[in-house]
mmCIF file of C-alpha atoms and ligand atoms in Angstrom:
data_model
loop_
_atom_site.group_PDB
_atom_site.id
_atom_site.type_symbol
_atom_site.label_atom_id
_atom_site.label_comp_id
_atom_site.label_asym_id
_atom_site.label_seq_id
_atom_site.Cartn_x
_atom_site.Cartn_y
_atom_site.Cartn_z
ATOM 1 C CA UNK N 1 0.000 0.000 0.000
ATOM 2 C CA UNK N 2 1.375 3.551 -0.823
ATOM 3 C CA UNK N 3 0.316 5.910 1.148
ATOM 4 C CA UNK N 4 0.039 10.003 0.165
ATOM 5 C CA UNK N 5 0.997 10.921 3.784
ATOM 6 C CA UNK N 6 4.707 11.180 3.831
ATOM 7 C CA UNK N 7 4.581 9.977 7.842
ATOM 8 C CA UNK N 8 7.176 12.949 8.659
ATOM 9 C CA UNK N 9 8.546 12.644 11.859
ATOM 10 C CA UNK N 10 6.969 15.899 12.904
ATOM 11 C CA UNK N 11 3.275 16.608 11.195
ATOM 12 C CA UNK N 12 3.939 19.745 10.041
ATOM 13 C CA UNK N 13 2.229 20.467 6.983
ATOM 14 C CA UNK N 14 5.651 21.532 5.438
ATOM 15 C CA UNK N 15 6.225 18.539 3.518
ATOM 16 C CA UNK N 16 3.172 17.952 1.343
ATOM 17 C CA UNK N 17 1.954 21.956 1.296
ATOM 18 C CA UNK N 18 -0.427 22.280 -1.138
ATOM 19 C CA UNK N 19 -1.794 18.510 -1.749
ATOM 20 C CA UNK N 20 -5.470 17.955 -2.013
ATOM 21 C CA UNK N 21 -6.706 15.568 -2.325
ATOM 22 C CA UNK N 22 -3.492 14.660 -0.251
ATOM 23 C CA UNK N 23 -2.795 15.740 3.786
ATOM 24 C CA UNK N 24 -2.068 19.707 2.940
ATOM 25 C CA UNK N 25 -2.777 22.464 3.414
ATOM 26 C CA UNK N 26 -4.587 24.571 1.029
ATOM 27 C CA UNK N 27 -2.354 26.590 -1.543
ATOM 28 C CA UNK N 28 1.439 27.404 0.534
ATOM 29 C CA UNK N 29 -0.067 25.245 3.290
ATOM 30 C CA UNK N 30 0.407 28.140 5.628
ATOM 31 C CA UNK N 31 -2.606 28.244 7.489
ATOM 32 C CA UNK N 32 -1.486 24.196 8.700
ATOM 33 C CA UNK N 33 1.958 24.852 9.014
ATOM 34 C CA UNK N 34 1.044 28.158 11.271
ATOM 35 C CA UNK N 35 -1.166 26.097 13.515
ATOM 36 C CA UNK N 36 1.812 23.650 13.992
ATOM 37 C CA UNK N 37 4.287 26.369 14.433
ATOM 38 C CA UNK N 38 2.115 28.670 16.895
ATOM 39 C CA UNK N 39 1.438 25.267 19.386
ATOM 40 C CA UNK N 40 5.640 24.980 19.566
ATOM 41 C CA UNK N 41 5.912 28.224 20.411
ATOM 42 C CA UNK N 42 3.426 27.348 23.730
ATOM 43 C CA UNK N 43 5.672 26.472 26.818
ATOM 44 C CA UNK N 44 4.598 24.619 29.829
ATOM 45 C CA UNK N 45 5.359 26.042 33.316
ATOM 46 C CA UNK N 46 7.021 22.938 34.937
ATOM 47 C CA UNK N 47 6.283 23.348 38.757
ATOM 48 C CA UNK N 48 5.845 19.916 40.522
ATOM 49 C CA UNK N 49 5.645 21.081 44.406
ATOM 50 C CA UNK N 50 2.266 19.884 45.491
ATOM 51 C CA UNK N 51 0.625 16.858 47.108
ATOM 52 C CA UNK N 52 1.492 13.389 45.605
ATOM 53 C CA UNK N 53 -2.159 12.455 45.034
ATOM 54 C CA UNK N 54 -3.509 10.475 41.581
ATOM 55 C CA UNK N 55 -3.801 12.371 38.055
ATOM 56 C CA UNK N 56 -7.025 12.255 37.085
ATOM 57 C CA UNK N 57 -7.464 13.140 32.997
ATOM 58 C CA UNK N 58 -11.412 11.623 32.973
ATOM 59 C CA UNK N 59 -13.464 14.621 31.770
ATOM 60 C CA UNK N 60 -17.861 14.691 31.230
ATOM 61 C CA UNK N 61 -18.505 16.569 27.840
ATOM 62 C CA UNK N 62 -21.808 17.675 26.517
ATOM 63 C CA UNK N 63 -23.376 14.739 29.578
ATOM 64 C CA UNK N 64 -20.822 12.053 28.157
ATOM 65 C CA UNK N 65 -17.979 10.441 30.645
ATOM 66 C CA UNK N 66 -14.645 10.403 28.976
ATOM 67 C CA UNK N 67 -11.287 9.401 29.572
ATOM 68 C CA UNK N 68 -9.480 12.279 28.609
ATOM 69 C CA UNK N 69 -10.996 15.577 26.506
ATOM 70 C CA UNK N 70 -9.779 14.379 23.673
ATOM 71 C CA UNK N 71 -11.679 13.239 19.840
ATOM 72 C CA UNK N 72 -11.188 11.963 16.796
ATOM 73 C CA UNK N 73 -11.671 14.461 14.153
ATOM 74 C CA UNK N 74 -13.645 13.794 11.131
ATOM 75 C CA UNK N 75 -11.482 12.845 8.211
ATOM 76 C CA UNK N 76 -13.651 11.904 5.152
ATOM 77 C CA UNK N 77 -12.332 10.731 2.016
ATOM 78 C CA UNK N 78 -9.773 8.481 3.226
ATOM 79 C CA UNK N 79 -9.021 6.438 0.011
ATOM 80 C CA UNK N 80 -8.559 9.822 -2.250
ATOM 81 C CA UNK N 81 -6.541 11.919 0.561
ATOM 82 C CA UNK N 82 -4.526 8.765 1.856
ATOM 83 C CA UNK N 83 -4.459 6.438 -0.762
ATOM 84 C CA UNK N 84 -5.574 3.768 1.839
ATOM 85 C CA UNK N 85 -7.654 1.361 0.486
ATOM 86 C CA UNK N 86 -10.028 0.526 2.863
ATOM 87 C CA UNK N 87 -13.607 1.946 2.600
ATOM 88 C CA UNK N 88 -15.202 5.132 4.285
ATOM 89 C CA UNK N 89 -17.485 2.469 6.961
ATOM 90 C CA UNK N 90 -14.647 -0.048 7.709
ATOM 91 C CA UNK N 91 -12.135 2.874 8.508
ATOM 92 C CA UNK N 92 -14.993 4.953 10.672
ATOM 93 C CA UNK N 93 -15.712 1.482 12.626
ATOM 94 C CA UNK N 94 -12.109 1.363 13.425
ATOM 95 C CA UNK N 95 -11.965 4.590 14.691
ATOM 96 C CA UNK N 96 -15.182 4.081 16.494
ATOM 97 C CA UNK N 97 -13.534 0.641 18.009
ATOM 98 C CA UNK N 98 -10.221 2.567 19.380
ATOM 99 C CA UNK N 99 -12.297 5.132 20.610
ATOM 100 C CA UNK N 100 -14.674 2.719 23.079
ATOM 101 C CA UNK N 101 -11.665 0.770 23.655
ATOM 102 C CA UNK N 102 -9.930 3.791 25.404
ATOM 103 C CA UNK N 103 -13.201 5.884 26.719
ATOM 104 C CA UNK N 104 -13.217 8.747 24.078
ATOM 105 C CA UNK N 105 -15.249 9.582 20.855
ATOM 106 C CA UNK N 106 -15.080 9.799 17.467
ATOM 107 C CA UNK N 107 -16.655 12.106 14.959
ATOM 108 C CA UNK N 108 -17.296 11.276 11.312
ATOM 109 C CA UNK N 109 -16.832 13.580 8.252
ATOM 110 C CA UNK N 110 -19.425 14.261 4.847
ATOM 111 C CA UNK N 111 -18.698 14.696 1.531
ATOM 112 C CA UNK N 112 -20.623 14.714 -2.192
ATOM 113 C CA UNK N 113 -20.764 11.284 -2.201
ATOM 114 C CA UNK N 114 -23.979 11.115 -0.201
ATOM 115 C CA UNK N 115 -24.255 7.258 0.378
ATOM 116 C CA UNK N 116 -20.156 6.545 0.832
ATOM 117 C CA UNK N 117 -19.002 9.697 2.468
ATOM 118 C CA UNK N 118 -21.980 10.473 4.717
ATOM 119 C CA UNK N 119 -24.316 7.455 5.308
ATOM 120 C CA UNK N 120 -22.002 4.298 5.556
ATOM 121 C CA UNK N 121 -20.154 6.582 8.549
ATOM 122 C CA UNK N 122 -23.179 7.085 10.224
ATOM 123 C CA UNK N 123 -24.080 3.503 9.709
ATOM 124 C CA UNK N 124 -20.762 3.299 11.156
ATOM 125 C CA UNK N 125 -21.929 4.969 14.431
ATOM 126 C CA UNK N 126 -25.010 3.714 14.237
ATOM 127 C CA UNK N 127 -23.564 0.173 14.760
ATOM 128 C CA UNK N 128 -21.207 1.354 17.492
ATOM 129 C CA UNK N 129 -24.354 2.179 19.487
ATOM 130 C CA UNK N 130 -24.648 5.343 18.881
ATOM 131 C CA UNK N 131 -20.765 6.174 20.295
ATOM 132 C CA UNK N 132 -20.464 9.038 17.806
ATOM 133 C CA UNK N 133 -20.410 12.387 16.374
ATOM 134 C CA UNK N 134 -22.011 12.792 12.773
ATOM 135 C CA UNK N 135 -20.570 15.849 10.827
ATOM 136 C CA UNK N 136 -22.820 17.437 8.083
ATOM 137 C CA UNK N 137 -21.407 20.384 5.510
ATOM 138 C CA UNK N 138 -22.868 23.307 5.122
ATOM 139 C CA UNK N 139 -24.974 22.033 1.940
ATOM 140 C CA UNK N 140 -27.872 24.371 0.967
ATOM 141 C CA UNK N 141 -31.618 23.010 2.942
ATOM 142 C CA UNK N 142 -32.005 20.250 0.055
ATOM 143 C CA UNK N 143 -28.276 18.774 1.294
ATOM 144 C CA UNK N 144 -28.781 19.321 4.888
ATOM 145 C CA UNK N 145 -32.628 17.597 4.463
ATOM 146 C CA UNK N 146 -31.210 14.591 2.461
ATOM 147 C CA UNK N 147 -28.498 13.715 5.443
ATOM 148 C CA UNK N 148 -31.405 14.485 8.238
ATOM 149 C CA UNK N 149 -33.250 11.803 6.608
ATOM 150 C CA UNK N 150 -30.575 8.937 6.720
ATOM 151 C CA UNK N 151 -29.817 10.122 10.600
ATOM 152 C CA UNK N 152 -33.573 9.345 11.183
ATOM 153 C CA UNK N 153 -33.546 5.887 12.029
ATOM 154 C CA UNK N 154 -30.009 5.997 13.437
ATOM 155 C CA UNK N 155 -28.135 6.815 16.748
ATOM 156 C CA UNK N 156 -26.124 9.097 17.488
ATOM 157 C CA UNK N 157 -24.287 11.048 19.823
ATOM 158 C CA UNK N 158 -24.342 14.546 18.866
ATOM 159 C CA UNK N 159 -24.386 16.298 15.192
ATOM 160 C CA UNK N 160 -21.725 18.993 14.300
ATOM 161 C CA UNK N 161 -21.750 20.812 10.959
ATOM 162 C CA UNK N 162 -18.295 21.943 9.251
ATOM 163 C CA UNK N 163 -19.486 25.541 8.410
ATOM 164 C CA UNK N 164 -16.101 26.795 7.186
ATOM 165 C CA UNK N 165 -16.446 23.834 4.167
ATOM 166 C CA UNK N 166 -18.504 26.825 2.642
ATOM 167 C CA UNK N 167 -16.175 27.823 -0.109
ATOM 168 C CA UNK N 168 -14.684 24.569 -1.116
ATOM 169 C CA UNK N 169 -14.823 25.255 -4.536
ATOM 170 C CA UNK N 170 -16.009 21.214 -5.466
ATOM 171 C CA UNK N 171 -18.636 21.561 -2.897
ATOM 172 C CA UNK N 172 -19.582 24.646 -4.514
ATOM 173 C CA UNK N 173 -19.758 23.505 -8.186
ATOM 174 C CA UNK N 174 -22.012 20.352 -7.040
ATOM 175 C CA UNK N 175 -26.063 20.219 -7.740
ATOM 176 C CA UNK N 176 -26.698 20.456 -4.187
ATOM 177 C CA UNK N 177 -23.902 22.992 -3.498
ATOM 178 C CA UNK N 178 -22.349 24.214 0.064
ATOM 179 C CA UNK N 179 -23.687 27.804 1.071
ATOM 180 C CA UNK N 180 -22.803 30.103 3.919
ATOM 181 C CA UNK N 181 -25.003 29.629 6.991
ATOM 182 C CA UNK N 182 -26.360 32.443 9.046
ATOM 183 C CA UNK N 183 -27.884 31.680 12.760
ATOM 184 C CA UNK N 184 -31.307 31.345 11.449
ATOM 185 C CA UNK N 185 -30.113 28.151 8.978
ATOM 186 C CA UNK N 186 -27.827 27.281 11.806
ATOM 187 C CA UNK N 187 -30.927 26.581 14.038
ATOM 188 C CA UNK N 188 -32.240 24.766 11.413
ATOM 189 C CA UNK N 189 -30.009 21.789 11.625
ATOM 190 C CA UNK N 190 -30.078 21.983 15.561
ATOM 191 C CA UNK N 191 -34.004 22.235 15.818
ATOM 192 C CA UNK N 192 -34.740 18.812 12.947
ATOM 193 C CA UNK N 193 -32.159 16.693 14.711
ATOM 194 C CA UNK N 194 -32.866 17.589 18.084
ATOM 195 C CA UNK N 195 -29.166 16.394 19.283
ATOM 196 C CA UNK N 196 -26.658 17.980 20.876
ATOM 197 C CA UNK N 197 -25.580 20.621 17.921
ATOM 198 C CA UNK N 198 -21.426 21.394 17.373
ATOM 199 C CA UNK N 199 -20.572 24.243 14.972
ATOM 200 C CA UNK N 200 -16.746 23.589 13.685
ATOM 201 C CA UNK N 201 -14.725 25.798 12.084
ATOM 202 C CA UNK N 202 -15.135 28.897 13.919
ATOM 203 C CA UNK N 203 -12.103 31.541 13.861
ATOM 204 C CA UNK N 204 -13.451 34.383 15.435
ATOM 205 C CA UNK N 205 -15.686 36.435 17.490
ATOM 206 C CA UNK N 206 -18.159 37.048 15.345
ATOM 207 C CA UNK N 207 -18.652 33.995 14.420
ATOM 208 C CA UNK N 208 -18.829 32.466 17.909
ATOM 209 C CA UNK N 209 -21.632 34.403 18.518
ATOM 210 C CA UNK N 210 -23.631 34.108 15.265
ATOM 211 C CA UNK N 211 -23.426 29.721 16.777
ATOM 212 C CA UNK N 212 -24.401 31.187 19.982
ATOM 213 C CA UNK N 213 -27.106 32.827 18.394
ATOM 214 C CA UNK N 214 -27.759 29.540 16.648
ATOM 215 C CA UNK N 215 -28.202 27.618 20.091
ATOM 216 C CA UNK N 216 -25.231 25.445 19.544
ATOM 217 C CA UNK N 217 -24.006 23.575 22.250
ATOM 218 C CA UNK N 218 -20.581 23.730 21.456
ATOM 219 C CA UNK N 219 -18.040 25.061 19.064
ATOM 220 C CA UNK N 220 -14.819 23.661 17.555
ATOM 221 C CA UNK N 221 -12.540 26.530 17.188
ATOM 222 C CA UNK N 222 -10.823 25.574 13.735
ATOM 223 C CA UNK N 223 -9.463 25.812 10.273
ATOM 224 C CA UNK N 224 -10.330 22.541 8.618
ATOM 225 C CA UNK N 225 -6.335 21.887 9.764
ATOM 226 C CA UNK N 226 -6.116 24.495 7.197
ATOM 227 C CA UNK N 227 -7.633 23.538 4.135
ATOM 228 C CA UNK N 228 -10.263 25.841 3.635
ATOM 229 C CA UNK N 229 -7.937 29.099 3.190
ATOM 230 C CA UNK N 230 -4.667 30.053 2.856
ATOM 231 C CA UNK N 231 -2.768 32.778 5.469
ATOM 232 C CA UNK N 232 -4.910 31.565 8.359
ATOM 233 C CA UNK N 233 -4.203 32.466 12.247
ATOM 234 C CA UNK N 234 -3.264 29.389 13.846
ATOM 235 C CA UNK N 235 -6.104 27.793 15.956
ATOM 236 C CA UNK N 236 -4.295 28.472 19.472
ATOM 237 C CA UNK N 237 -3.808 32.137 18.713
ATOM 238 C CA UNK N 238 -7.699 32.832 18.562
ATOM 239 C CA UNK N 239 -8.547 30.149 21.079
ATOM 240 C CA UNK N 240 -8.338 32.550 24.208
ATOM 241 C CA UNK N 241 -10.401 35.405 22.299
ATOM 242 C CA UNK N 242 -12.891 33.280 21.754
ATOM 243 C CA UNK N 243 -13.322 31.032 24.647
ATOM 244 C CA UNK N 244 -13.717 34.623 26.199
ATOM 245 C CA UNK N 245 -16.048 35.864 24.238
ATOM 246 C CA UNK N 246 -18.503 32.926 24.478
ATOM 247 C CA UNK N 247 -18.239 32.719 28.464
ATOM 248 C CA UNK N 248 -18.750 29.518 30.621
ATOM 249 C CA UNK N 249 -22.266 28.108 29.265
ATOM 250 C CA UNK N 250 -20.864 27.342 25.778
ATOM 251 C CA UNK N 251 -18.535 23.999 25.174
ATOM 252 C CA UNK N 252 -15.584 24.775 23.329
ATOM 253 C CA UNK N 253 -13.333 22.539 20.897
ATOM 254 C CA UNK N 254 -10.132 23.221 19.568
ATOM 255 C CA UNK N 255 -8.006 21.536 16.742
ATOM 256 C CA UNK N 256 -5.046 21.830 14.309
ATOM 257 C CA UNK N 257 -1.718 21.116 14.938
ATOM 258 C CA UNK N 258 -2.235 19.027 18.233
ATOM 259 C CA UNK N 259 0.645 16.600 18.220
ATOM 260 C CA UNK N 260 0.746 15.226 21.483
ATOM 261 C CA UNK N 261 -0.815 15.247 25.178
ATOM 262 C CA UNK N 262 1.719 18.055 26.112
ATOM 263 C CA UNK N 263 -0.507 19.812 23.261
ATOM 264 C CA UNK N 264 -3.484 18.955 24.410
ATOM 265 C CA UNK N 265 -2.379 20.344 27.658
ATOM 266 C CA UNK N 266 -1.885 24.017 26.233
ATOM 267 C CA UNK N 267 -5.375 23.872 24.358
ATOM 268 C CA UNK N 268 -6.950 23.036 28.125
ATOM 269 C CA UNK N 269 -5.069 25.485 29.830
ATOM 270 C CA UNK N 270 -5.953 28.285 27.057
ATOM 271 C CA UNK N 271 -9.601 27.196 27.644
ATOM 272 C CA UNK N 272 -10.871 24.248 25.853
ATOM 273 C CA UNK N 273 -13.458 22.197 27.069
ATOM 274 C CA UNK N 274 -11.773 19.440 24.506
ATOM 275 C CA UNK N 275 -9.621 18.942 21.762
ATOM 276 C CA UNK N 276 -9.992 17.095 18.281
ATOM 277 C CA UNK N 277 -6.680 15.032 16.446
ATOM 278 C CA UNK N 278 -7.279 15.268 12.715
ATOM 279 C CA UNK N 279 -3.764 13.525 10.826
ATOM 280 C CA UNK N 280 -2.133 12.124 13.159
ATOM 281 C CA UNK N 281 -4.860 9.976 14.711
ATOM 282 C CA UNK N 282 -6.669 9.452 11.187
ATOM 283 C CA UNK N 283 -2.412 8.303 10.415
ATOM 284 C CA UNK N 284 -2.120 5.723 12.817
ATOM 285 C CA UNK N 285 -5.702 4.104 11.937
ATOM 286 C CA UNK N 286 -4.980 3.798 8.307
ATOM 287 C CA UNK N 287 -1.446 2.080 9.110
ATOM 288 C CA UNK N 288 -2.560 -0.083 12.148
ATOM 289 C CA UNK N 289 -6.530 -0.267 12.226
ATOM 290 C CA UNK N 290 -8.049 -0.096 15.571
ATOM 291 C CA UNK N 291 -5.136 -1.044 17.259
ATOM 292 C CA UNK N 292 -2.846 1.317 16.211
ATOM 293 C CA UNK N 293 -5.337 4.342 17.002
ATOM 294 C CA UNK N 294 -5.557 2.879 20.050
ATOM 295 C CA UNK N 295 -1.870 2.692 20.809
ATOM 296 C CA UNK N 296 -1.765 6.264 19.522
ATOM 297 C CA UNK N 297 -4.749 7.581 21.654
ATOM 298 C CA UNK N 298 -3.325 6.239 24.380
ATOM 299 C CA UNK N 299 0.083 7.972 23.807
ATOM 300 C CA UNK N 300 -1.694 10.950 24.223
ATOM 301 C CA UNK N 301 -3.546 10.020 27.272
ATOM 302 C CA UNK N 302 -0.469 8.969 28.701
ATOM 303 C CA UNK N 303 1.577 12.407 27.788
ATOM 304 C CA UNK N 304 -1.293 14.756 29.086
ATOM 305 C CA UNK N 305 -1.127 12.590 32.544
ATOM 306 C CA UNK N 306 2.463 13.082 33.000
ATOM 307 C CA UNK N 307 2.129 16.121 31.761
ATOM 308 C CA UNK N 308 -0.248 17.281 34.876
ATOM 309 C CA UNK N 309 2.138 15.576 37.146
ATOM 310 C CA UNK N 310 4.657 18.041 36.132
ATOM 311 C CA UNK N 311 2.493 21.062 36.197
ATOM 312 C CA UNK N 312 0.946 20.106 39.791
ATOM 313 C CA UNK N 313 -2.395 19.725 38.009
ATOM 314 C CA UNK N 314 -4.850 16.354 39.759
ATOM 315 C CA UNK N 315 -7.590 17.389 37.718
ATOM 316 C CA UNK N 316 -8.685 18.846 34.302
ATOM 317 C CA UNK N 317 -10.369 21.451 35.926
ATOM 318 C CA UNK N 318 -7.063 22.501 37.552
ATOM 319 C CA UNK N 319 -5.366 23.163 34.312
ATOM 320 C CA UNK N 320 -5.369 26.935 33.411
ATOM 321 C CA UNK N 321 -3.855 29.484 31.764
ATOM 322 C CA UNK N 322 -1.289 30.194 34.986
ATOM 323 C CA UNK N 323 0.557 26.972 33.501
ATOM 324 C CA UNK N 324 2.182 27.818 30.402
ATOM 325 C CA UNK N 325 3.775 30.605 28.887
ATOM 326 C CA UNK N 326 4.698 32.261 25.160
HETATM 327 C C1 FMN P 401 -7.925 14.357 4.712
HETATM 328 C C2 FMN P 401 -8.782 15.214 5.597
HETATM 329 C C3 FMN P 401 -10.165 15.114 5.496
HETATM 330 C C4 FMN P 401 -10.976 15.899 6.331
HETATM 331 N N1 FMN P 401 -12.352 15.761 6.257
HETATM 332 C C5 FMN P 401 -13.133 16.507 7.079
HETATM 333 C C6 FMN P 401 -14.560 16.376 7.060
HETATM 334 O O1 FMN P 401 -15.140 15.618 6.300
HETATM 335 N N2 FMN P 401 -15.288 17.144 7.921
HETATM 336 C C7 FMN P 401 -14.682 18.021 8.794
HETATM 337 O O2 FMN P 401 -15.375 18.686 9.559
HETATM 338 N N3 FMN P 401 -13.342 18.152 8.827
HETATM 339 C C8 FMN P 401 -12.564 17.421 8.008
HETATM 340 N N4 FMN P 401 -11.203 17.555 8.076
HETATM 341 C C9 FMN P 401 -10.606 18.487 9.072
HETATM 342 C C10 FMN P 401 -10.354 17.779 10.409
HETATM 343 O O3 FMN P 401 -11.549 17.381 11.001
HETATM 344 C C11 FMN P 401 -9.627 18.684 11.409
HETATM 345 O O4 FMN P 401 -10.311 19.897 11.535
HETATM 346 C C12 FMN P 401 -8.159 18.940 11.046
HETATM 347 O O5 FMN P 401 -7.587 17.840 10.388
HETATM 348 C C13 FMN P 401 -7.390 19.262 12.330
HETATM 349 O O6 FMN P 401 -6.058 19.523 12.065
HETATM 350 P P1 FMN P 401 -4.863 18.436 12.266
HETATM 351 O O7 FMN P 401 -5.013 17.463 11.140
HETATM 352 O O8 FMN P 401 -3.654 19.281 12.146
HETATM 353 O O9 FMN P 401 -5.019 17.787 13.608
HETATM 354 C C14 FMN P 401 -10.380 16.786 7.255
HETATM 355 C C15 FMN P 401 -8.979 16.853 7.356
HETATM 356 C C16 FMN P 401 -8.180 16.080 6.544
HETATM 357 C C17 FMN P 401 -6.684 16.163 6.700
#
């Protein structure tokens, strides 16, 4: 099997810049590479005098008990970006598998391809008892209406929709195209599916509030690990804006460029409720199946526990922004 993903030692976005279909970024790649760049340049305050009690990394998000804050992002397409071939339901039930085998979730991506890029995934979840998050793009009402009818008989954690997939210039060329959504179509997706309701690929203020607006549950503060557009902030340089701006009743995600638990860390301690691992998770399932996301998941579980031993943090609610620096 030969895979598009170079593997580099350190997912960068450097390396294949550019490629898509492919693991790039879109045009120079700079909005990836930034959000890979900008988590480096986070330091953690190492500061270990406090009681030697247990680490505890277990975290409840939106009324589900997890092991750690951590997700699988959605990555659709995984024969044309990865050259893997294994199909779009067998690759979302390994995800799925890893995740209940270490206490986290998975969320599954959308594409054109109605049947193989949105329903076998939800199948996927739907056979995983419902242990999942369905993604939908921001096609116009006929789009959105066709994927709330194969959810209908399914189960299902929670529904997110990708809203910064609005410009893809495939999805745009399509019959049923991708549009930009404003809170009132927002509320549309939240009020027919009547789940918990995620809006990803928020980069500002603004837009925070227009999901707010909306009545979503949660955010993921993102770029699409930048795909979408070129000359990007990085994710972790809005993060704290944002997570301000939204206050304490609002849940909110963070990806791009997480590499590792000690990155996870500095997403918590900026204020995420969570985090989501797009490549390097989506990497490891490809090569290994279930049990290599597994062994990678757990990696990062591992890191962001002895991670908190070194900061003096027992809890997830005891990292903050007092423990790292620029
Ligand atoms: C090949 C590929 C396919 C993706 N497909 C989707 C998708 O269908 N829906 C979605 O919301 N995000 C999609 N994403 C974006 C990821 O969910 C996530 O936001 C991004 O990969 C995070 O950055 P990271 O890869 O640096 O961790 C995709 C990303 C990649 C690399």
């Amino acid at each position: 099997m030969s895979l598009k993903c170079r593997e580099c030692k350190e997912c960068n976005g450097i390396a294949c810049r550019g490629e898509i279909p492919g693991l790039g970024g879109k045009d120079t790649g700079r909005s990836f590479i930034r959000n890979a760049e900008k988590m480096k340049e986070v330091k953690i305050n190492l500061d270990v005098l406090c009681d030697d009690a247990p680490i505890f990394t277990e975290a409840e998000i939106l009324s589900q008990k997890m092991a750690a804050p951590i997700f699988v992002a959605p990555v659709a397409g995984i024969k044309g970006n990865y050259g893997a071939d294994i199909s779009e339901y067998d690759y979302n039930c390994n995800v799925l598998k890893a995740c209940e085998d270490t206490g986290i979730v998975g969320f599954t991506g959308d594409g054109i391809d109605l049947e193989n890029l949105f329903a076998l995934p939800a199948q996927a979840v739907n056979d995983h008892g419902g242990k999942g998050i369905v993604t939908i793009k921001p096609w116009i009402k006929e789009g959105v209406d066709a994927r709330i009818d194969v959810l209908k008989d399914k189960k299902f954690m929670a529904v997110a929709m990708d809203v910064d997939a609005a410009g893809l210039p495939l999805l745009r060329a399509g019959k049923t195209p991708v549009e930009n959504k404003n809170a009132e179509k927002l509320r549309y997706v939240k009020e027919n599916l009547n789940k918990p309701f995620i809006v990803k690929g928020v980069m500002s203020v603004h837009a925070a509030l227009v999901a707010k607006e909306a009545g979503a549950d949660a955010i993921v503060v993102s770029n699409h690990g930048g795909r979408v557009l070129d000359d990007c902030k990085a994710t972790i340089e809005v993060l704290p804006e944002i997570v301000k701006a939204v206050g304490d009743d609002m849940t909110v995600f963070v990806d791009g460029g997480i590499r590792s638990g000690m990155d996870v860390f500095k997403c918590l301690a900026l204020g995420a409720d969570g985090v989501l691992v797009g490549r390097p998770f989506a990497l490891s399932c490809v090569k290994g199946g279930s049990e290599g996301l597994e062994k990678t998941i757990r990696l990062y579980i591992d890191q962001l526990q002895s991670t908190m031993r070194m900061t003096g943090c027992h809890s997830i609610k005891d990292i903050d922004a007092s423990k790292v620096s620029f």
